[in-house]
PDB file of C-alpha atoms in Angstrom:
ATOM      1  CA  UNK A   1       0.053   0.294  -0.331  1.00  0.00           C
ATOM      2  CA  UNK A   2       1.466   3.374  -1.092  1.00  0.00           C
ATOM      3  CA  UNK A   3       0.395   5.740   1.089  1.00  0.00           C
ATOM      4  CA  UNK A   4       0.473   8.452  -0.997  1.00  0.00           C
ATOM      5  CA  UNK A   5      -2.168   7.276  -3.343  1.00  0.00           C
ATOM      6  CA  UNK A   6      -5.822   8.406  -2.386  1.00  0.00           C
ATOM      7  CA  UNK A   7      -9.052   7.232  -3.544  1.00  0.00           C
ATOM      8  CA  UNK A   8     -11.574   9.668  -3.727  1.00  0.00           C
ATOM      9  CA  UNK A   9     -15.392   8.897  -4.553  1.00  0.00           C
ATOM     10  CA  UNK A  10     -17.158  11.334  -6.235  1.00  0.00           C
ATOM     11  CA  UNK A  11     -21.109  11.632  -7.200  1.00  0.00           C
ATOM     12  CA  UNK A  12     -21.842  10.774 -11.005  1.00  0.00           C
ATOM     13  CA  UNK A  13     -21.772  13.875 -13.158  1.00  0.00           C
ATOM     14  CA  UNK A  14     -23.579  14.364 -16.944  1.00  0.00           C
ATOM     15  CA  UNK A  15     -20.804  16.052 -19.487  1.00  0.00           C
ATOM     16  CA  UNK A  16     -21.677  17.448 -23.187  1.00  0.00           C
ATOM     17  CA  UNK A  17     -18.411  16.175 -24.919  1.00  0.00           C
ATOM     18  CA  UNK A  18     -16.690  16.803 -28.179  1.00  0.00           C
ATOM     19  CA  UNK A  19     -14.048  14.924 -29.784  1.00  0.00           C
ATOM     20  CA  UNK A  20     -11.175  16.837 -31.404  1.00  0.00           C
ATOM     21  CA  UNK A  21      -8.636  15.399 -33.298  1.00  0.00           C
ATOM     22  CA  UNK A  22      -4.422  16.366 -33.570  1.00  0.00           C
ATOM     23  CA  UNK A  23      -3.046  18.441 -30.803  1.00  0.00           C
ATOM     24  CA  UNK A  24      -6.011  21.213 -29.497  1.00  0.00           C
ATOM     25  CA  UNK A  25      -6.164  24.517 -27.901  1.00  0.00           C
ATOM     26  CA  UNK A  26      -8.173  23.485 -24.926  1.00  0.00           C
ATOM     27  CA  UNK A  27      -8.777  27.090 -24.224  1.00  0.00           C
ATOM     28  CA  UNK A  28      -9.640  28.099 -27.906  1.00  0.00           C
ATOM     29  CA  UNK A  29     -11.860  24.568 -28.309  1.00  0.00           C
ATOM     30  CA  UNK A  30     -13.886  25.301 -25.184  1.00  0.00           C
ATOM     31  CA  UNK A  31     -14.986  28.576 -26.629  1.00  0.00           C
ATOM     32  CA  UNK A  32     -15.555  26.887 -29.660  1.00  0.00           C
ATOM     33  CA  UNK A  33     -17.269  24.205 -28.060  1.00  0.00           C
ATOM     34  CA  UNK A  34     -19.726  26.591 -26.010  1.00  0.00           C
ATOM     35  CA  UNK A  35     -20.545  28.775 -29.022  1.00  0.00           C
ATOM     36  CA  UNK A  36     -22.239  25.674 -30.615  1.00  0.00           C
ATOM     37  CA  UNK A  37     -23.775  24.515 -27.543  1.00  0.00           C
ATOM     38  CA  UNK A  38     -25.218  28.041 -27.264  1.00  0.00           C
ATOM     39  CA  UNK A  39     -26.477  28.032 -31.177  1.00  0.00           C
ATOM     40  CA  UNK A  40     -27.841  24.881 -30.167  1.00  0.00           C
ATOM     41  CA  UNK A  41     -30.374  26.127 -27.289  1.00  0.00           C
ATOM     42  CA  UNK A  42     -28.630  23.882 -24.338  1.00  0.00           C
ATOM     43  CA  UNK A  43     -29.018  26.289 -21.537  1.00  0.00           C
ATOM     44  CA  UNK A  44     -28.590  23.554 -18.973  1.00  0.00           C
ATOM     45  CA  UNK A  45     -24.724  23.681 -19.235  1.00  0.00           C
ATOM     46  CA  UNK A  46     -22.092  24.674 -16.437  1.00  0.00           C
ATOM     47  CA  UNK A  47     -19.659  27.108 -18.200  1.00  0.00           C
ATOM     48  CA  UNK A  48     -17.720  28.225 -15.359  1.00  0.00           C
ATOM     49  CA  UNK A  49     -14.954  25.699 -16.068  1.00  0.00           C
ATOM     50  CA  UNK A  50     -14.310  22.756 -19.085  1.00  0.00           C
ATOM     51  CA  UNK A  51     -12.872  19.367 -18.560  1.00  0.00           C
ATOM     52  CA  UNK A  52     -10.576  17.654 -21.103  1.00  0.00           C
ATOM     53  CA  UNK A  53      -9.139  14.498 -21.517  1.00  0.00           C
ATOM     54  CA  UNK A  54      -6.466  13.046 -24.064  1.00  0.00           C
ATOM     55  CA  UNK A  55      -6.007   9.626 -24.908  1.00  0.00           C
ATOM     56  CA  UNK A  56      -2.708   9.611 -26.337  1.00  0.00           C
ATOM     57  CA  UNK A  57       0.894   9.468 -25.226  1.00  0.00           C
ATOM     58  CA  UNK A  58       2.667  12.733 -25.958  1.00  0.00           C
ATOM     59  CA  UNK A  59       4.844  10.866 -28.168  1.00  0.00           C
ATOM     60  CA  UNK A  60       1.860  10.304 -31.188  1.00  0.00           C
ATOM     61  CA  UNK A  61       1.932  12.138 -34.040  1.00  0.00           C
ATOM     62  CA  UNK A  62      -1.179  10.865 -36.019  1.00  0.00           C
ATOM     63  CA  UNK A  63      -4.581  10.063 -35.048  1.00  0.00           C
ATOM     64  CA  UNK A  64      -4.549  11.563 -31.797  1.00  0.00           C
ATOM     65  CA  UNK A  65      -7.934  12.013 -29.804  1.00  0.00           C
ATOM     66  CA  UNK A  66      -8.854  14.184 -27.096  1.00  0.00           C
ATOM     67  CA  UNK A  67     -11.888  15.793 -25.658  1.00  0.00           C
ATOM     68  CA  UNK A  68     -13.405  18.809 -24.514  1.00  0.00           C
ATOM     69  CA  UNK A  69     -16.435  18.755 -21.920  1.00  0.00           C
ATOM     70  CA  UNK A  70     -18.805  21.159 -20.049  1.00  0.00           C
ATOM     71  CA  UNK A  71     -21.158  19.819 -17.102  1.00  0.00           C
ATOM     72  CA  UNK A  72     -24.862  19.354 -17.591  1.00  0.00           C
ATOM     73  CA  UNK A  73     -26.911  21.048 -15.112  1.00  0.00           C
ATOM     74  CA  UNK A  74     -29.054  18.530 -13.959  1.00  0.00           C
ATOM     75  CA  UNK A  75     -32.457  19.657 -12.184  1.00  0.00           C
ATOM     76  CA  UNK A  76     -33.114  18.639  -8.512  1.00  0.00           C
ATOM     77  CA  UNK A  77     -36.180  16.504  -9.898  1.00  0.00           C
ATOM     78  CA  UNK A  78     -34.713  14.764 -13.030  1.00  0.00           C
ATOM     79  CA  UNK A  79     -32.641  11.453 -13.051  1.00  0.00           C
ATOM     80  CA  UNK A  80     -29.196  11.170 -14.809  1.00  0.00           C
ATOM     81  CA  UNK A  81     -29.812   9.132 -17.881  1.00  0.00           C
ATOM     82  CA  UNK A  82     -30.075   5.650 -17.660  1.00  0.00           C
ATOM     83  CA  UNK A  83     -27.565   5.200 -20.920  1.00  0.00           C
ATOM     84  CA  UNK A  84     -23.904   5.803 -20.413  1.00  0.00           C
ATOM     85  CA  UNK A  85     -23.634   7.540 -24.016  1.00  0.00           C
ATOM     86  CA  UNK A  86     -26.310   9.874 -25.891  1.00  0.00           C
ATOM     87  CA  UNK A  87     -25.463  10.849 -29.327  1.00  0.00           C
ATOM     88  CA  UNK A  88     -27.046  14.007 -30.737  1.00  0.00           C
ATOM     89  CA  UNK A  89     -28.202  15.065 -33.717  1.00  0.00           C
ATOM     90  CA  UNK A  90     -24.878  15.810 -35.257  1.00  0.00           C
ATOM     91  CA  UNK A  91     -22.907  13.417 -33.881  1.00  0.00           C
ATOM     92  CA  UNK A  92     -20.061  15.052 -32.777  1.00  0.00           C
ATOM     93  CA  UNK A  93     -21.329  16.540 -29.495  1.00  0.00           C
ATOM     94  CA  UNK A  94     -22.358  13.798 -27.181  1.00  0.00           C
ATOM     95  CA  UNK A  95     -23.746  13.548 -23.108  1.00  0.00           C
ATOM     96  CA  UNK A  96     -21.576  11.430 -20.642  1.00  0.00           C
ATOM     97  CA  UNK A  97     -22.461   9.828 -17.862  1.00  0.00           C
ATOM     98  CA  UNK A  98     -19.104   8.706 -16.109  1.00  0.00           C
ATOM     99  CA  UNK A  99     -18.335   7.364 -12.298  1.00  0.00           C
ATOM    100  CA  UNK A 100     -14.729   8.808 -11.137  1.00  0.00           C
TER     101      UNK A 100
END
């Protein structure tokens, strides 16, 4: 047992996520994604911060995969989606339920 390693349990969250190819500038991409969500009429998004995920090692040059995400605001009367992933109309944005 390594005493420097800690397990933290948190409630699950639902995210709006957008796939990003290459080596994105996450701040710029988050601004673009925010504009896309607003233009699509999404009013249930917390834009106070964004999340990122990079799935490739830093030495991979081609076919890199990253994501930028915003938290979906769930009202207190709603229940989280039963599926892990729901694709949007254009297929680029998706809502994901994560359990960290």
